[in-house]
Coordinates of C-alpha atoms in Angstrom, one line a residue:
X1 CA -9.7 21.7 26.4
X2 CA -6.5 22.3 24.5
X3 CA -5.7 20.6 21.2
X4 CA -4.3 17.1 21.6
X5 CA -0.8 16.4 20.2
X6 CA -0.8 13.6 17.7
X7 CA 1.4 11.8 15.1
X8 CA 0.4 10.5 11.7
X9 CA 1.3 7.3 9.8
X10 CA 0.6 7.1 6.1
X11 CA 0.8 4.0 3.8
X12 CA 0.6 4.8 0.1
X13 CA 0.4 1.5 -1.6
X14 CA 0.2 0.5 -5.2
X15 CA -3.6 0.4 -5.2
X16 CA -4.8 1.9 -1.8
X17 CA -3.8 4.5 0.7
X18 CA -4.5 4.3 4.4
X19 CA -3.6 6.4 7.4
X20 CA -3.6 6.2 11.2
X21 CA -3.1 8.6 14.1
X22 CA -1.8 8.2 17.6
X23 CA -2.5 10.9 20.2
X24 CA -0.5 12.0 23.3
X25 CA -2.6 11.2 26.4
X26 CA -0.7 12.3 29.4
X27 CA 2.8 10.9 29.2
X28 CA 2.0 8.1 26.8
X29 CA 0.7 7.7 23.2
X30 CA -2.7 6.2 22.5
X31 CA -3.5 3.1 20.5
X32 CA -3.3 3.9 16.7
X33 CA -6.6 4.9 15.3
X34 CA -7.3 4.2 11.6
X35 CA -8.6 7.3 9.9
X36 CA -11.5 6.8 7.4
X37 CA -10.2 8.5 4.3
X38 CA -13.4 7.5 2.4
X39 CA -16.9 7.6 3.9
X40 CA -17.4 3.9 3.0
X41 CA -13.9 2.6 3.7
X42 CA -10.8 3.2 5.8
X43 CA -8.8 3.3 2.6
X44 CA -8.9 5.3 -0.6
X45 CA -7.6 4.3 -4.0
X46 CA -4.1 5.5 -4.7
X47 CA -5.4 7.4 -7.8
X48 CA -5.3 11.0 -8.8
X49 CA -7.6 12.5 -11.4
X50 CA -7.3 15.8 -13.2
X51 CA -10.8 17.1 -14.2
X52 CA -11.6 18.9 -17.4
X53 CA -11.5 22.2 -15.5
X54 CA -8.0 21.5 -14.2
X55 CA -8.8 20.7 -10.6
X56 CA -7.1 17.7 -9.0
X57 CA -9.2 15.1 -7.1
X58 CA -8.2 12.0 -5.2
X59 CA -9.8 8.6 -5.7
X60 CA -11.0 6.6 -8.7
X61 CA -13.7 8.6 -10.5
X62 CA -14.8 5.5 -12.4
X63 CA -15.7 3.6 -9.2
X64 CA -19.0 5.2 -8.5
X65 CA -19.6 7.3 -11.6
X66 CA -19.4 7.2 -15.4
X67 CA -16.3 6.3 -17.3
X68 CA -13.8 9.2 -17.7
X69 CA -10.9 9.9 -19.9
X70 CA -8.2 7.5 -18.8
X71 CA -5.5 10.0 -19.9
X72 CA -6.6 12.2 -16.9
X73 CA -6.1 9.5 -14.4
X74 CA -2.8 8.6 -12.7
X75 CA -2.4 5.3 -10.9
X76 CA 0.4 2.9 -10.0
X77 CA 2.8 5.8 -9.6
X78 CA 4.5 4.5 -6.4
X79 CA 6.3 1.7 -8.2
X80 CA 7.4 4.1 -10.9
X81 CA 9.6 6.2 -8.5
X82 CA 13.2 6.0 -9.7
X83 CA 12.2 5.7 -13.4
X84 CA 13.1 9.0 -15.1
X85 CA 10.5 8.5 -17.8
X86 CA 7.7 10.7 -16.7
X87 CA 4.0 9.9 -16.4
X88 CA 1.7 11.9 -18.6
X89 CA -1.5 13.1 -16.9
X90 CA -4.0 15.4 -18.7
X91 CA -1.3 16.0 -21.4
X92 CA 1.3 17.1 -18.8
X93 CA 4.4 15.2 -17.9
X94 CA 5.3 14.8 -14.2
X95 CA 7.5 12.7 -12.0
X96 CA 5.9 9.8 -10.1
X97 CA 7.3 11.1 -6.8
X98 CA 5.5 14.4 -7.3
X99 CA 2.2 12.5 -7.6
X100 CA 3.0 10.5 -4.4
X101 CA 3.8 13.8 -2.6
X102 CA 0.5 15.3 -3.7
X103 CA -1.4 12.3 -2.5
X104 CA 0.5 12.4 0.8
X105 CA -0.4 16.1 1.2
X106 CA -4.1 15.4 0.5
X107 CA -4.0 12.9 3.4
X108 CA -2.2 15.3 5.7
X109 CA -4.6 18.2 5.0
X110 CA -7.6 15.9 5.6
X111 CA -6.2 14.9 9.0
X112 CA -5.3 18.5 9.9
X113 CA -8.8 19.6 9.1
X114 CA -10.2 16.9 11.4
X115 CA -7.7 17.4 14.2
X116 CA -7.5 21.2 13.9
X117 CA -3.7 21.1 14.3
X118 CA -0.6 19.9 12.6
X119 CA 0.9 16.5 13.4
X120 CA 4.0 16.4 15.6
X121 CA 5.6 14.0 13.1
X122 CA 4.7 12.0 10.1
X123 CA 5.9 8.5 9.0
X124 CA 5.4 7.5 5.4
X125 CA 6.1 4.0 4.3
X126 CA 7.9 2.7 1.2
X127 CA 8.7 -0.7 -0.3
X128 CA 11.5 -2.5 1.5
X129 CA 13.4 -3.0 -1.8
X130 CA 14.0 0.7 -2.1
X131 CA 17.5 2.0 -1.8
X132 CA 18.8 5.5 -1.0
X133 CA 18.1 6.8 -4.5
X134 CA 14.4 6.3 -4.5
X135 CA 14.0 7.4 -0.9
X136 CA 15.8 10.6 -1.7
X137 CA 13.6 11.3 -4.7
X138 CA 10.5 10.9 -2.6
X139 CA 11.8 12.9 0.3
X140 CA 12.8 15.8 -1.9
X141 CA 9.3 15.8 -3.5
X142 CA 7.7 15.8 0.0
X143 CA 10.0 18.6 1.1
X144 CA 9.1 20.6 -2.1
X145 CA 5.4 20.4 -1.4
X146 CA 5.8 21.4 2.2
X147 CA 6.0 18.1 4.2
X148 CA 9.2 18.6 6.1
X149 CA 8.7 16.7 9.3
X150 CA 8.6 13.3 7.6
X151 CA 10.5 10.1 8.2
X152 CA 10.4 7.4 5.5
X153 CA 10.4 3.8 6.8
X154 CA 10.1 0.4 5.0
X155 CA 6.7 -1.2 5.1
X156 CA 7.8 -4.4 6.8
X157 CA 9.4 -2.3 9.6
X158 CA 6.1 -0.5 10.4
X159 CA 4.1 -3.7 9.9
X160 CA 6.4 -5.3 12.6
X161 CA 5.8 -2.3 14.9
X162 CA 2.0 -3.0 14.6
X163 CA 2.5 -6.7 15.3
X164 CA 4.8 -5.9 18.3
X165 CA 2.1 -3.6 19.7
X166 CA -0.4 -6.5 19.4
X167 CA 1.8 -8.6 21.6
X168 CA 4.5 -10.2 19.3
X169 CA 7.6 -10.6 21.5
X170 CA 9.9 -12.5 19.2
X171 CA 13.1 -11.2 17.7
X172 CA 12.8 -12.2 14.0
X173 CA 9.7 -11.8 11.9
X174 CA 8.8 -12.6 8.3
X175 CA 6.4 -10.2 6.7
X176 CA 4.3 -11.5 3.8
X177 CA 2.7 -8.6 1.9
X178 CA 0.1 -9.3 -0.8
X179 CA -1.6 -6.2 -2.3
X180 CA -3.8 -5.5 -5.2
X181 CA -1.0 -5.4 -7.9
X182 CA 2.1 -6.9 -6.3
X183 CA 3.7 -8.8 -3.5
X184 CA 6.8 -8.4 -1.3
X185 CA 8.4 -10.7 1.2
X186 CA 10.7 -9.5 3.9
X187 CA 12.5 -10.6 7.1
X188 CA 13.0 -8.0 9.9
X189 CA 14.8 -8.2 13.3
X190 CA 14.4 -6.1 16.4
X191 CA 17.1 -3.5 17.1
X192 CA 18.1 -1.3 20.0
X193 CA 17.0 1.1 21.3
X194 CA 13.9 0.7 19.3
X195 CA 12.5 -0.4 16.0
X196 CA 13.3 -3.2 13.5
X197 CA 15.8 -3.6 10.7
X198 CA 15.3 -5.3 7.3
X199 CA 17.5 -8.4 7.0
X200 CA 16.3 -9.3 3.5
X201 CA 13.5 -8.6 1.1
X202 CA 12.3 -9.6 -2.3
X203 CA 9.4 -8.6 -4.5
X204 CA 7.7 -10.5 -7.3
X205 CA 9.4 -10.3 -10.7
X206 CA 6.0 -10.2 -12.4
X207 CA 3.2 -8.1 -10.8
X208 CA 0.8 -10.4 -9.0
X209 CA -1.9 -9.5 -6.6
X210 CA -5.6 -9.2 -5.8
X211 CA -6.4 -7.7 -9.2
X212 CA -5.2 -10.9 -10.9
X213 CA -7.3 -13.0 -8.6
X214 CA -10.3 -10.8 -9.5
X215 CA -9.6 -11.4 -13.2
X216 CA -9.2 -15.2 -12.7
X217 CA -12.6 -15.3 -11.0
X218 CA -14.1 -13.1 -13.7
X219 CA -12.8 -15.3 -16.5
X220 CA -14.2 -18.4 -14.7
X221 CA -17.7 -16.8 -14.3
X222 CA -17.7 -15.5 -17.9
X223 CA -16.9 -19.0 -19.1
X224 CA -19.7 -20.5 -17.0
X225 CA -22.2 -17.9 -18.4
X226 CA -21.0 -18.6 -22.0
X227 CA -21.8 -22.3 -21.4
X228 CA -25.3 -21.5 -20.2
X229 CA -26.3 -19.1 -22.9
X230 CA -24.1 -20.3 -25.8
X231 CA -21.1 -18.7 -27.4
X232 CA -23.1 -17.3 -30.2
X233 CA -25.0 -15.0 -27.9
X234 CA -21.7 -13.1 -27.1
X235 CA -22.1 -11.2 -30.4
X236 CA -25.1 -9.4 -28.9
X237 CA -23.9 -5.9 -28.1
X238 CA -26.4 -5.7 -25.2
X239 CA -24.9 -8.8 -23.7
X240 CA -21.4 -7.5 -23.9
X241 CA -22.5 -4.3 -22.1
X242 CA -24.2 -6.3 -19.4
X243 CA -21.0 -8.2 -18.8
X244 CA -19.0 -5.0 -18.5
X245 CA -19.6 -4.8 -14.8
X246 CA -18.8 -8.4 -14.2
X247 CA -15.3 -7.7 -12.8
X248 CA -16.7 -5.5 -10.0
X249 CA -19.2 -8.2 -9.0
X250 CA -16.4 -10.8 -9.0
X251 CA -14.2 -8.6 -6.8
X252 CA -17.1 -8.4 -4.4
X253 CA -17.5 -12.2 -4.5
X254 CA -13.8 -12.7 -3.8
X255 CA -14.0 -10.6 -0.6
X256 CA -17.1 -12.6 0.4
X257 CA -15.3 -15.9 0.0
X258 CA -12.7 -14.8 2.5
X259 CA -15.3 -15.3 5.3
X260 CA -17.9 -17.6 3.6
X261 CA -17.7 -21.0 2.1
X262 CA -19.7 -19.9 -0.9
X263 CA -21.4 -16.9 -2.5
X264 CA -23.4 -15.9 -5.5
X265 CA -22.4 -13.8 -8.5
X266 CA -25.4 -12.0 -9.9
X267 CA -25.5 -10.7 -13.5
X268 CA -28.4 -8.9 -15.2
X269 CA -28.4 -10.2 -18.8
X270 CA -30.8 -9.1 -21.6
X271 CA -32.4 -12.6 -21.3
X272 CA -32.9 -12.0 -17.6
X273 CA -31.0 -12.2 -14.3
X274 CA -28.4 -15.0 -13.9
X275 CA -27.1 -16.2 -10.5
X276 CA -24.0 -18.4 -10.3
X277 CA -23.0 -20.1 -7.1
X278 CA -19.2 -19.9 -6.5
X279 CA -17.6 -21.9 -3.7
X280 CA -14.4 -21.1 -1.9
X281 CA -12.9 -24.4 -3.1
X282 CA -13.5 -23.4 -6.7
X283 CA -11.9 -20.0 -6.2
X284 CA -8.9 -21.5 -4.4
X285 CA -8.2 -23.9 -7.2
X286 CA -8.0 -20.9 -9.6
X287 CA -5.5 -19.0 -7.6
X288 CA -3.5 -21.8 -5.9
X289 CA -0.6 -21.9 -8.4
X290 CA -0.1 -18.1 -8.1
X291 CA -0.2 -18.3 -4.3
X292 CA 2.3 -21.1 -4.2
X293 CA 4.7 -18.9 -6.2
X294 CA 4.5 -16.3 -3.5
X295 CA 5.1 -18.8 -0.7
X296 CA 8.2 -20.0 -2.7
X297 CA 9.4 -16.4 -2.7
X298 CA 8.9 -16.1 1.1
X299 CA 10.8 -19.3 1.7
X300 CA 13.7 -18.2 -0.4
X301 CA 13.8 -14.8 1.3
X302 CA 14.1 -16.4 4.7
X303 CA 16.9 -18.6 3.5
X304 CA 18.7 -15.7 1.8
X305 CA 19.1 -14.2 5.3
X306 CA 21.0 -17.3 6.4
X307 CA 18.1 -18.3 8.5
X308 CA 16.3 -21.6 8.9
X309 CA 12.5 -21.4 9.0
X310 CA 12.5 -22.5 12.6
X311 CA 14.7 -19.4 13.4
X312 CA 11.8 -17.1 12.4
X313 CA 9.6 -16.4 15.4
X314 CA 6.5 -15.6 13.4
X315 CA 5.0 -14.7 10.0
X316 CA 2.8 -11.6 9.6
X317 CA 0.4 -11.3 6.6
X318 CA -0.4 -7.8 5.4
X319 CA -2.2 -6.3 2.4
X320 CA -5.8 -6.6 1.3
X321 CA -5.3 -10.0 -0.4
X322 CA -3.8 -11.4 2.8
X323 CA -7.5 -12.0 3.9
X324 CA -7.7 -15.0 1.6
X325 CA -7.7 -18.0 3.9
X326 CA -5.7 -20.1 1.5
X327 CA -2.7 -17.8 2.0
X328 CA -2.3 -18.6 5.7
X329 CA -3.0 -22.3 5.0
X330 CA -0.2 -22.6 2.4
X331 CA 2.3 -20.7 4.5
X332 CA 1.6 -22.8 7.6
X333 CA 1.8 -26.0 5.7
X334 CA 5.1 -25.1 4.0
X335 CA 7.0 -23.3 6.9
X336 CA 5.4 -24.6 10.0
X337 CA 5.6 -21.3 11.8
X338 CA 3.0 -19.2 13.6
X339 CA 1.1 -17.1 11.1
X340 CA -0.8 -14.0 12.0
X341 CA -3.2 -11.8 10.0
X342 CA -4.8 -8.8 11.8
X343 CA -8.6 -8.1 11.5
X344 CA -7.9 -5.7 8.6
X345 CA -4.5 -6.4 7.1
X346 CA -5.0 -3.6 4.6
X347 CA -4.3 -1.0 7.4
X348 CA -1.7 -2.9 9.4
X349 CA 1.2 -1.0 7.8
X350 CA -0.4 2.5 8.5
X351 CA -1.1 1.6 12.1
X352 CA 2.5 0.6 12.5
X353 CA 3.7 3.8 10.9
X354 CA 1.9 5.8 13.5
X355 CA 3.5 3.7 16.3
X356 CA 6.9 4.3 14.7
X357 CA 6.3 8.0 14.7
X358 CA 5.6 7.8 18.4
X359 CA 9.0 6.0 19.0
X360 CA 10.8 8.5 16.8
X361 CA 9.5 11.4 18.8
X362 CA 10.4 9.7 22.1
X363 CA 13.9 9.0 21.0
X364 CA 14.4 12.4 19.6
X365 CA 13.1 14.0 22.8
X366 CA 15.6 12.0 24.8
X367 CA 18.4 13.3 22.6
X368 CA 17.3 17.0 23.2
X369 CA 17.8 17.9 19.6
X370 CA 15.6 20.9 18.7
X371 CA 16.3 20.7 15.0
X372 CA 15.3 17.0 14.4
X373 CA 12.0 18.0 12.8
X374 CA 13.7 20.1 10.2
X375 CA 15.9 17.4 8.7
X376 CA 15.3 17.3 4.9
X377 CA 17.1 14.0 4.4
X378 CA 15.4 10.6 5.0
X379 CA 16.3 9.0 8.3
X380 CA 15.9 5.7 9.9
X381 CA 15.3 5.2 13.6
X382 CA 17.8 7.2 15.6
X383 CA 20.8 5.1 16.4
X384 CA 19.2 2.2 14.5
X385 CA 20.9 0.2 11.7
X386 CA 20.4 0.9 8.0
X387 CA 17.3 -0.6 6.4
X388 CA 19.2 -3.1 4.3
X389 CA 22.4 -5.0 5.3
X390 CA 25.6 -3.7 3.9
X391 CA 26.2 -6.8 1.8
X392 CA 23.1 -5.9 -0.3
X393 CA 24.9 -2.9 -1.7
X394 CA 28.0 -4.9 -2.3
X395 CA 26.3 -7.8 -4.2
X396 CA 25.3 -5.9 -7.3
X397 CA 22.0 -4.5 -6.1
X398 CA 21.3 -1.5 -8.4
X399 CA 18.8 -0.1 -5.9
X400 CA 21.7 0.9 -3.6
X401 CA 23.4 3.0 -6.3
X402 CA 22.5 5.7 -8.7
X403 CA 20.7 4.4 -11.8
X404 CA 22.7 4.0 -15.0
X405 CA 22.8 6.9 -17.4
X406 CA 19.9 7.2 -19.7
X407 CA 19.1 9.6 -22.6
X408 CA 18.0 12.9 -21.2
X409 CA 14.2 13.3 -20.8
X410 CA 12.7 16.7 -20.6
X411 CA 10.0 16.8 -17.9
X412 CA 7.5 19.6 -17.8
X413 CA 6.3 19.7 -14.2
X414 CA 2.5 19.1 -13.9
X415 CA 0.9 22.4 -12.7
X416 CA -0.8 20.8 -9.7
X417 CA -2.8 22.8 -7.2
X418 CA -0.7 23.8 -4.2
X419 CA -2.2 23.9 -0.8
X420 CA -3.0 27.3 0.7
X421 CA -3.4 28.3 4.2
X422 CA -6.7 27.0 5.5
X423 CA -7.3 25.0 2.2
X424 CA -7.9 21.4 1.8
X425 CA -8.2 19.0 -1.1
X426 CA -11.4 17.0 -1.0
X427 CA -12.5 14.0 -3.2
X428 CA -14.2 15.2 -6.4
X429 CA -13.9 18.9 -5.6
X430 CA -10.2 19.7 -5.7
X431 CA -8.6 22.2 -3.3
X432 CA -11.1 24.3 -1.3

């Protein structure tokens, strides 16, 4: 049997990265298949680590092992694209777009090793608030590392593709994205001959996401433990060490409360094990004010597109924190529109990116353009409208223009390992 042609969708988020493939089966493309980038999970942390011997690994080394030098870890670099102040990793300065490109290459090489062939096309997502400047920076970094057959598309566009594949037939869709460290609200509309365009978008002024909900629950549990054992006991060094892993346990409890009405937080203290019962109602009261703020932003985003809420055909929830039941409850109560969250909203955007890649291939094939795969500039859907309406650029949106002049910053490129023929970058072991 010959190798099966396939396309690849990659979503590199602020905290996690996911990917999906769709394969050519006869004349049609298959349902997107989420690729497990981690043995225990379909996603991998959007984290790069430079080891003491100089090799580069992907994933958070502190998640399953001992603490490491934080100066050798790079995280949160996606949102830094467009900032000409470099990130310093292992004593070397590098641009955030270079780090994103390296992570993208890691995903591509992992998929190529599994499929034993190169993808026909790749779609990589980006925040809807990005303008041409940031997209160009990322596309140039991808081109430099060797990823040339790439289309960059806004996350809400690919999320809408996934929702359309699942049966959404409406014209206008609001996309509510709530991740680990931020949120973004968008409104998209169908276009012809294919795809969606972004009518409007907004992101949180202050970072807000699942990590903040984890911290709120951690503070709540820590306060309850303090009441049980007495504040004076907190001076005990052994107790402070025992509470060090409380955040991870509370993150697990938060996920459990997405499907259960209550759960237990277990902590091994010097005095003995402690179990605290946490109900979903308690957790929801902790995070309700923050979630109401995100719903306010969604409402304003819809209205900024000169739309009434009843003119939106549906609302799609994406991102890991979209699993929290209170999110859908608050949105439904406020906007009275159909709200949908897929079984795993953390990978919705990646699945849609693979679907978008299928459409791009189909449209390009109909145009009989043999050079479309070698375009170095970022493109939208062929014949489609721009990602943002023209009036966004005319209303003072700095994202649509070059950034203002800043003092020159000398950036020494990080000497990252470059992929070789037949090599691949594996978690914890660098390029092999």
